[in-house]
GROMACS .gro file of C-alpha atoms in nm:
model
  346
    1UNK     CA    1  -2.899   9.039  18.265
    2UNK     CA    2  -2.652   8.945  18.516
    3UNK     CA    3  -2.487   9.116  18.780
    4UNK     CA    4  -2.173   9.186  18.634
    5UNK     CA    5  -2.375   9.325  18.336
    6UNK     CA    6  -2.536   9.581  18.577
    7UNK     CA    7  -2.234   9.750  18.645
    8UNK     CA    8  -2.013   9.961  18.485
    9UNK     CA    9  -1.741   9.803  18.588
   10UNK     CA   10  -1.632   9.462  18.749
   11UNK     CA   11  -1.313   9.304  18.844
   12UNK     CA   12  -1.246   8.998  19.024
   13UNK     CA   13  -1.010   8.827  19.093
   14UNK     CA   14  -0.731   9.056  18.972
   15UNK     CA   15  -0.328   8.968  19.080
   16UNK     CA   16  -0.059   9.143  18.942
   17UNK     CA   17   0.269   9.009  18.973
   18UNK     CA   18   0.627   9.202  18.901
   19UNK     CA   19   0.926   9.031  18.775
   20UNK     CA   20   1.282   9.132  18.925
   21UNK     CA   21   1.581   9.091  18.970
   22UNK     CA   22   1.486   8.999  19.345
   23UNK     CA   23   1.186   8.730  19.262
   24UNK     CA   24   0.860   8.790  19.174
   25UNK     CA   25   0.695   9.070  19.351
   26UNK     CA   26   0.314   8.977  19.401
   27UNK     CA   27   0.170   9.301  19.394
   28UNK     CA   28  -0.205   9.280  19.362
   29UNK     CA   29  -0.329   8.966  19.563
   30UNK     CA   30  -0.673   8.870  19.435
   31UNK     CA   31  -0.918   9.168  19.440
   32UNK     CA   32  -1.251   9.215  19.376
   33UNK     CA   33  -1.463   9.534  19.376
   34UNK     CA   34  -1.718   9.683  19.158
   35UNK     CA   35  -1.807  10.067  19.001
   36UNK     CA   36  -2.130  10.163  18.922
   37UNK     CA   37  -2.207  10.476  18.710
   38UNK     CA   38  -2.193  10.834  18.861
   39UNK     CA   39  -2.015  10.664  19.173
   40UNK     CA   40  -1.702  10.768  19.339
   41UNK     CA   41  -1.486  10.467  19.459
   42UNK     CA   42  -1.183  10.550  19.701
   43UNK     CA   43  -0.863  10.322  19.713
   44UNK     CA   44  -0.705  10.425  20.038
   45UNK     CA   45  -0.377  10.245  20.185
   46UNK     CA   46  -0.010  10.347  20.240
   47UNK     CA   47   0.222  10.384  19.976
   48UNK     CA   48   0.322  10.049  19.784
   49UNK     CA   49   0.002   9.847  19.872
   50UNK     CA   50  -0.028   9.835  19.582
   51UNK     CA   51  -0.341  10.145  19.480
   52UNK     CA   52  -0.179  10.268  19.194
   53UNK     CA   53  -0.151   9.912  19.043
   54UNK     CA   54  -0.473   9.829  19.043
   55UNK     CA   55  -0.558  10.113  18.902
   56UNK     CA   56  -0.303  10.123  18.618
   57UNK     CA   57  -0.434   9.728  18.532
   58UNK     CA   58  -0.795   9.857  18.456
   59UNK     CA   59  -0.641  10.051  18.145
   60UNK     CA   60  -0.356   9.793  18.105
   61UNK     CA   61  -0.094   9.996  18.174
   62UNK     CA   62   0.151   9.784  18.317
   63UNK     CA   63   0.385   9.678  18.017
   64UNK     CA   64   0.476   9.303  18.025
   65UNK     CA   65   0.700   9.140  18.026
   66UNK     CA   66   0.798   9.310  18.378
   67UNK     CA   67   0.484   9.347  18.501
   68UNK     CA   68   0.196   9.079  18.447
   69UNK     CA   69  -0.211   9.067  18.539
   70UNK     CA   70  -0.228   8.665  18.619
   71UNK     CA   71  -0.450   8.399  18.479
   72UNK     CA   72  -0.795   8.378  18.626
   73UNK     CA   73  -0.838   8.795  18.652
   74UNK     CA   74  -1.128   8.904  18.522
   75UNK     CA   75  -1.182   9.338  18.420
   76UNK     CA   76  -1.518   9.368  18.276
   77UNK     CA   77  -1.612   9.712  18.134
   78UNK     CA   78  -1.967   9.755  18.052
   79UNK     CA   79  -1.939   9.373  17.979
   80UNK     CA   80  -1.661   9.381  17.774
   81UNK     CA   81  -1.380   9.211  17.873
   82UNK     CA   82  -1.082   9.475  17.884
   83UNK     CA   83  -0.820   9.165  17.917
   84UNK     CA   84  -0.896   9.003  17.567
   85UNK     CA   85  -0.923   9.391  17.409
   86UNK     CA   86  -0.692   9.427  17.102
   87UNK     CA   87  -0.437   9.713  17.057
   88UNK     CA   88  -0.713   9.880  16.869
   89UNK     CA   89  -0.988   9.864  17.089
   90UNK     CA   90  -0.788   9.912  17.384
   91UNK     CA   91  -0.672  10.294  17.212
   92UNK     CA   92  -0.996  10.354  17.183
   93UNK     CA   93  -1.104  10.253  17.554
   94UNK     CA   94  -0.796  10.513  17.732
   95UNK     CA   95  -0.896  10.851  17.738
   96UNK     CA   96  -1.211  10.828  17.515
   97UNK     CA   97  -1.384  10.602  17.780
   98UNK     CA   98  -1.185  10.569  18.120
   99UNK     CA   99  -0.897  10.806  18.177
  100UNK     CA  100  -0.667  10.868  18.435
  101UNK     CA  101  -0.546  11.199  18.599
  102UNK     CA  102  -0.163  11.051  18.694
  103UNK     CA  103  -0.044  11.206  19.038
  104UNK     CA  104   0.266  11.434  18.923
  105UNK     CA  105   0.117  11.693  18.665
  106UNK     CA  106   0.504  11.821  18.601
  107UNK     CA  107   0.675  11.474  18.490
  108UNK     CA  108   0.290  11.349  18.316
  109UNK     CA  109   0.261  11.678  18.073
  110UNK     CA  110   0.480  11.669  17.784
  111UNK     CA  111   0.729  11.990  17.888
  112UNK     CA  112   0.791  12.085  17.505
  113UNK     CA  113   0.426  12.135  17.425
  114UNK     CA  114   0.182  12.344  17.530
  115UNK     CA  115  -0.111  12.300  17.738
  116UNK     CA  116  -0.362  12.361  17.448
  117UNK     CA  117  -0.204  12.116  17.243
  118UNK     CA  118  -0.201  11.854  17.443
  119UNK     CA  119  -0.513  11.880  17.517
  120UNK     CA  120  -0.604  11.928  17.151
  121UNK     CA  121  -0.413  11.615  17.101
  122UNK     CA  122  -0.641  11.375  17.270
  123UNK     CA  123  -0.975  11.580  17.081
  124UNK     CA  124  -0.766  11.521  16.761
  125UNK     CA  125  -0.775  11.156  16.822
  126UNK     CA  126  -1.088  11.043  16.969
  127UNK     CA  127  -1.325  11.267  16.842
  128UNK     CA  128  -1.124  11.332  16.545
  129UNK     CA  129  -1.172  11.694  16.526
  130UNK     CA  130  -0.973  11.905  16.291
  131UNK     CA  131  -0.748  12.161  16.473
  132UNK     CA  132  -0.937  12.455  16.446
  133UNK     CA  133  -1.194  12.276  16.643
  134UNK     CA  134  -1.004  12.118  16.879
  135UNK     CA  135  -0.856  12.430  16.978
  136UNK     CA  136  -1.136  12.582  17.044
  137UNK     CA  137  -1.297  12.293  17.252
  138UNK     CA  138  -0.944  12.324  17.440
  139UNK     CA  139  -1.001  12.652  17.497
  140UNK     CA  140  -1.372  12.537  17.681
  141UNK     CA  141  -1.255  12.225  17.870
  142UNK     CA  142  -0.968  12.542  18.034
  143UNK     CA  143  -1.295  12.716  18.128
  144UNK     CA  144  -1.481  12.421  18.238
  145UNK     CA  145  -1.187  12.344  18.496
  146UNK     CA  146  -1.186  12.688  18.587
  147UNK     CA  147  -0.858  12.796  18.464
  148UNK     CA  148  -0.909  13.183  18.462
  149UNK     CA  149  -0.791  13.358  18.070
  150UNK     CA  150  -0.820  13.038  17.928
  151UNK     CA  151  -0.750  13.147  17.558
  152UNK     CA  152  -0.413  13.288  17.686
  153UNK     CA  153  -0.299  12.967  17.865
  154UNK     CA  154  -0.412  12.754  17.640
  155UNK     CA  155  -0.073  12.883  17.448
  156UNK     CA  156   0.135  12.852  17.768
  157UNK     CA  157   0.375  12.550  17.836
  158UNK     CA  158   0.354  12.342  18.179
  159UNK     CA  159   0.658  12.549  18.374
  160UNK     CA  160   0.451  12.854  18.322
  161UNK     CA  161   0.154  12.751  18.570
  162UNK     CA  162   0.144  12.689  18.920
  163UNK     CA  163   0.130  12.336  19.018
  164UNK     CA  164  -0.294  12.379  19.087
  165UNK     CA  165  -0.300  12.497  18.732
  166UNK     CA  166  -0.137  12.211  18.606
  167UNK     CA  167  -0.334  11.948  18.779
  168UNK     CA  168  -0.676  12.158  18.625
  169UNK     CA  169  -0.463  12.105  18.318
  170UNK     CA  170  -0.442  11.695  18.369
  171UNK     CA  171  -0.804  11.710  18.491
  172UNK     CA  172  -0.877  11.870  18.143
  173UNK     CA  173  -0.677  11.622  17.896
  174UNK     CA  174  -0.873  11.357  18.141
  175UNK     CA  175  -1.209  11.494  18.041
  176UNK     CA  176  -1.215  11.580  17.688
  177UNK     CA  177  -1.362  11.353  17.578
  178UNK     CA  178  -1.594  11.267  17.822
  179UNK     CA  179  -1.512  10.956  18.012
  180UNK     CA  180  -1.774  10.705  18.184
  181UNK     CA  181  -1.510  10.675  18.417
  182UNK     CA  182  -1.183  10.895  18.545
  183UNK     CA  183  -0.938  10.751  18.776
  184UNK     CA  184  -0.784  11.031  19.027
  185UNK     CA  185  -0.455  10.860  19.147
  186UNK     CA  186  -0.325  11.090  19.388
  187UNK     CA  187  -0.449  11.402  19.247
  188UNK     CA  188  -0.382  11.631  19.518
  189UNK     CA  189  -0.047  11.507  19.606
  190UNK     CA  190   0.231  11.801  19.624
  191UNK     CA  191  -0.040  12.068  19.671
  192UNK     CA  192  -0.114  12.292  19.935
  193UNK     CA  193  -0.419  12.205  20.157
  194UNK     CA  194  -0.608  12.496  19.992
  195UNK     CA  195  -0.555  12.363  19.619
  196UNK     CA  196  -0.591  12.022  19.688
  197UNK     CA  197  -0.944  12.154  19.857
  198UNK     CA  198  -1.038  12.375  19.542
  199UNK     CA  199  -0.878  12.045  19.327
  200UNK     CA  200  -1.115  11.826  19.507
  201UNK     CA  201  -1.391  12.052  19.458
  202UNK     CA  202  -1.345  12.081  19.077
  203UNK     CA  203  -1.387  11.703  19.057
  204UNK     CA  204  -1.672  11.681  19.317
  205UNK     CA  205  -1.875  11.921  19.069
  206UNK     CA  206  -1.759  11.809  18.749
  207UNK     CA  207  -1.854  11.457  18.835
  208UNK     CA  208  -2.199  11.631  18.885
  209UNK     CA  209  -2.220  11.834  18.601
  210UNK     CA  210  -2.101  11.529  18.318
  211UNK     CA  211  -2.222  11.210  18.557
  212UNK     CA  212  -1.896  11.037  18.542
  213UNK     CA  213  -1.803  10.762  18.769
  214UNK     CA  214  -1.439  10.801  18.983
  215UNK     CA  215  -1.194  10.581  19.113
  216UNK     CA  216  -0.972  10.841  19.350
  217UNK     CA  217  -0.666  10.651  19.488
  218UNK     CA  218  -0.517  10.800  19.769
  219UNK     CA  219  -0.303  10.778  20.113
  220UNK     CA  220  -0.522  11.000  20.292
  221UNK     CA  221  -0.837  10.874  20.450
  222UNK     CA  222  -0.902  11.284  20.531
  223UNK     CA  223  -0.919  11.343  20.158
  224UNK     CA  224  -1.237  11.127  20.084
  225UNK     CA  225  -1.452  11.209  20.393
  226UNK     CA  226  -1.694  11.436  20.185
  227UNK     CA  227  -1.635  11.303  19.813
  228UNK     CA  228  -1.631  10.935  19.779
  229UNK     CA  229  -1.938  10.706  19.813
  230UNK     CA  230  -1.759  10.397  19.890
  231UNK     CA  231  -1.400  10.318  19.999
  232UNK     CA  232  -1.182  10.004  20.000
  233UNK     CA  233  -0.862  10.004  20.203
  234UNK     CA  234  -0.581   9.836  20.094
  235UNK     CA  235  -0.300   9.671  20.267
  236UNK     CA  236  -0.019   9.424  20.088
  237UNK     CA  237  -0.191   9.387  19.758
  238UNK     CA  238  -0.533   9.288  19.919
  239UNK     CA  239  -0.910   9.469  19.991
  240UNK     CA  240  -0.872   9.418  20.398
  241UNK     CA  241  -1.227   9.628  20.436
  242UNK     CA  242  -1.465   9.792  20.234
  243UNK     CA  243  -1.792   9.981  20.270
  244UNK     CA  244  -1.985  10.346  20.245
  245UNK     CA  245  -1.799  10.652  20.349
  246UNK     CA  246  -2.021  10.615  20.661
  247UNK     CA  247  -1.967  10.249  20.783
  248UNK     CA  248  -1.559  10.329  20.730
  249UNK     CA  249  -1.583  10.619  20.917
  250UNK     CA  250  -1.781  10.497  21.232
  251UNK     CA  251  -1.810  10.165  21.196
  252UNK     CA  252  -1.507  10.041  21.068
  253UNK     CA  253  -1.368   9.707  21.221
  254UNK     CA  254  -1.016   9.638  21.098
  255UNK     CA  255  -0.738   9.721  21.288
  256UNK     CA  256  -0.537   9.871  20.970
  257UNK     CA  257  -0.847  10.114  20.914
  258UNK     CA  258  -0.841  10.215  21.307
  259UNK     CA  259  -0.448  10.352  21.212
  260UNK     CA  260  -0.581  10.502  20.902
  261UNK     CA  261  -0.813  10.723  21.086
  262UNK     CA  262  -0.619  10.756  21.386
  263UNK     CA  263  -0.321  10.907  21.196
  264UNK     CA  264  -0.581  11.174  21.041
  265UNK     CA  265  -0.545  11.515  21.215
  266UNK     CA  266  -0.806  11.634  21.420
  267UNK     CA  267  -0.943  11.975  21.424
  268UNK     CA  268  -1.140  11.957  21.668
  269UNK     CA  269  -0.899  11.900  21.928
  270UNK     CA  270  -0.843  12.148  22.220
  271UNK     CA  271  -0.540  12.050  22.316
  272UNK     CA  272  -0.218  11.950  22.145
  273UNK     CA  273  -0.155  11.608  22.103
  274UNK     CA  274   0.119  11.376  21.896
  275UNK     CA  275  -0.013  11.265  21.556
  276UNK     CA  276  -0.065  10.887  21.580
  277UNK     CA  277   0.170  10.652  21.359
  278UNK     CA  278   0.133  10.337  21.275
  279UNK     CA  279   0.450  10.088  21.401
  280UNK     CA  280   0.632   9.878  21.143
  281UNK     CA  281   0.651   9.840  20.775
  282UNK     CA  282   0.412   9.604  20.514
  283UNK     CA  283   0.541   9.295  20.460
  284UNK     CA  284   0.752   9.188  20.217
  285UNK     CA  285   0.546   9.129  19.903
  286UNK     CA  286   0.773   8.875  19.725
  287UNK     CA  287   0.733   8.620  20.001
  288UNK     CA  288   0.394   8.391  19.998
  289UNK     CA  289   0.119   8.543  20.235
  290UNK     CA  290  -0.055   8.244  20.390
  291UNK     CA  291  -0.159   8.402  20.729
  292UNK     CA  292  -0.294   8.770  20.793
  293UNK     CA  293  -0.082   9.028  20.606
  294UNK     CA  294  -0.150   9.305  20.919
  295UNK     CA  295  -0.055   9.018  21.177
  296UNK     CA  296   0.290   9.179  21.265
  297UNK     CA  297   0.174   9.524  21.305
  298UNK     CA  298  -0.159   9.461  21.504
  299UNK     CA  299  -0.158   9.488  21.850
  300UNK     CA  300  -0.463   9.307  21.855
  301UNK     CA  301  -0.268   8.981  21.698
  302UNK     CA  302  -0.373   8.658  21.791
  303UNK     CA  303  -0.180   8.320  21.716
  304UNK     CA  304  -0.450   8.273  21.445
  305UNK     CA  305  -0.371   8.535  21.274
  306UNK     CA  306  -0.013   8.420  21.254
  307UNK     CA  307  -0.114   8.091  21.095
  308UNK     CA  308  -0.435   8.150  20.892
  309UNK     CA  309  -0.533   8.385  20.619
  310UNK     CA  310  -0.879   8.559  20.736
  311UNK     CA  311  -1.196   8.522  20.509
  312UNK     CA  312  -1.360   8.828  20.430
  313UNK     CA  313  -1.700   8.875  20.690
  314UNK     CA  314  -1.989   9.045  20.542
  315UNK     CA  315  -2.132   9.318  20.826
  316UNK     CA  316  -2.402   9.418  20.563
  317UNK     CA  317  -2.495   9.454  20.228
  318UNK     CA  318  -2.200   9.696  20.148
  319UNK     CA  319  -1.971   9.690  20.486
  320UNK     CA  320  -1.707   9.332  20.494
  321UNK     CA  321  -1.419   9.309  20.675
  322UNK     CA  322  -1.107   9.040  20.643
  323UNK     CA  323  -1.023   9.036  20.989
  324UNK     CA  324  -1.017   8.692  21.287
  325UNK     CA  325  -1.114   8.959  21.523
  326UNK     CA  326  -1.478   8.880  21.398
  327UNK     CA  327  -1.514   8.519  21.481
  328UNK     CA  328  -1.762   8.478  21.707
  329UNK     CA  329  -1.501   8.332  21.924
  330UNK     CA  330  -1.227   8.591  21.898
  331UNK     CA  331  -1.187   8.838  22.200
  332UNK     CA  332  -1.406   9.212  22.187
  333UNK     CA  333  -1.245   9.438  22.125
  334UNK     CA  334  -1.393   9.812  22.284
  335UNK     CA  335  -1.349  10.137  22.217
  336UNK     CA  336  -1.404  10.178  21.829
  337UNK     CA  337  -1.599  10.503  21.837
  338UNK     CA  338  -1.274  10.623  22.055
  339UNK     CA  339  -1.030  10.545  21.802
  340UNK     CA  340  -1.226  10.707  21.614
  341UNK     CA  341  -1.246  10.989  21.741
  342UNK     CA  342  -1.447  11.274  21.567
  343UNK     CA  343  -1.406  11.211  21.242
  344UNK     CA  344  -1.609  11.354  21.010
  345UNK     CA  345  -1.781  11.102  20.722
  346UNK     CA  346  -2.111  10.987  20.619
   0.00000   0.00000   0.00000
């Protein structure tokens, strides 16, 4: 068996490149990563580095001829290659075997039908139930997400639930037919702190309870500290560090990860202090990258990293970092832990 056979899923190599009016907008610059079952796998990065995209690829979402996943990517899904998947196969892979929770629960559910239907929809489908039974495994998956009177919602349309309601409701269509893998992309985005904790909780235990692996995309470093295993962050279309929720959190060694957590509030602090943000904006991602993406926001930038695109250094068996700052040669840099300062992880 080979590696990529031991995994439940592998990509490498994957670019994605938009066509507009503009040029073409390179939006997913050669990454790699892996997903093993039961694992949770964070995507973390600001908005437009492209998160969402790779996501979207895995299921082959992005309709050509605008968007397009370049020659030489590779998405292996239990060893079958999801790139060379027919129409056929490829309806069978979304929702019965990865699905996706999409991060706007008001424009993703279909406003003219209701909950239980859509829901029934996917059951009908897959599974091929008949309706009677579909509606009453809707009625179950409402209770398994913990939407309280679930036999009376499952008759109510999308406007008549609160916006926590309808993301149990997305989380629901997700899991009915039980996925080996669900991709969160922004799940919590638009709710309160308090549903996106009870939000986050719901897919901490139901990852338990059916052993499904996650790929949660998000913005927020704050929002994976106690429920991913691993995280990459992403910056211009490219893995710039990855590692366990522990080496990110106190070890991490890129200067784009340092802003991450910097710019996460802080509890603990005793006195008030200015939320950090990060100087600048991404580069532009329809001009060629040949040197460090980061270069013109770091304030650790050396002429190297103006001329030279870094290699990716391996700190340990799950911990590797794209960054000149670890040449043996390159200055030290102090004061990580400070950065760092107190947050939680690991």
């Amino acid at each position: 068996m080979t590696q990529a056979d031991e995994h439940l899923l592998e990509v490498e190599h994957l670019r994605v490149s938009f066509h507009t009016y503009a040029g073409e907008v390179k939006a997913v610059r050669d990454v790699s990563f892996f997903l093993d079952e039961g694992e949770t796998l964070a995507f973390v990065g600001e908005s437009g580095c492209g998160k969402s995209v790779t996501s979207k690829a895995l299921m082959r979402l992005l309709k050509p001829p605008v968007a397009r996943i370049d020659e030489g990517s590779r998405i292996s899904f239990c060893g079958e290659d999801v790139l060379r998947m027919d129409k056929k196969r490829l309806r069978a892979l979304r929702g019965a075997e990865i699905s996706m929770i999409f991060q706007d629960p008001m424009t993703s559910l279909n406003p003219t039908m209701t909950c239980g239907k859509q829901i029934m929809e996917t059951l009908m489908l897959h599974r091929g139930m008949d309706k009677a039974a579909a509606r009453k495994e809707a009625i179950r998956m409402l209770e398994t997400v913990r939407i309280p009177d679930a036999e009376k919602r499952v008759d109510q349309y999308p406007h008549q639930m609160s916006g926590g309601m309808r993301q149990r409701v997305m989380i629901a269509i997700a899991l009915a037919c039980n996925p080996k893998i669900l991709i969160a992309d922004e799940p919590t985005t638009a709710l309160d702190v308090t549903i996106q904790a009870q939000i986050l909780e719901l897919l901490q235990n139901l990852r338990e309870e059916l052993h499904t692996a996650v790929i949660l995309v998000t913005h927020d470093l704050g929002v994976v500290a106690n429920f991913a295993d691993r995280i990459q962050v992403m910056y211009a279309g490219q893995i710039v560090e990855r590692g366990t929720v522990r080496e990110i959190f106190r070890e991490a060694k890129h200067p784009y990860t340092w802003a991450l957590l910097r710019s996460v509030p802080k509890l603990a602090k005793e006195t008030k202090q200015e939320l950090y943000t990060l100087k600048g904006t991404p580069p532009d991602l329809i001009l060629p990258l040949a040197h460090c993406p980061f270069a013109a926001r770091c304030e650790y930038c050396m002429p190297i990293c103006r001329e030279r695109m870094p290699e990716e250094t391996s700190l340990s068996g799950t911990h590797g970092v794209c960054c000149h700052l670890q040449h043996p040669m390159a200055p030290k840099v102090e004061g990580f832990t400070t950065m760092q300062g107190g947050s939680a992880g690991g």
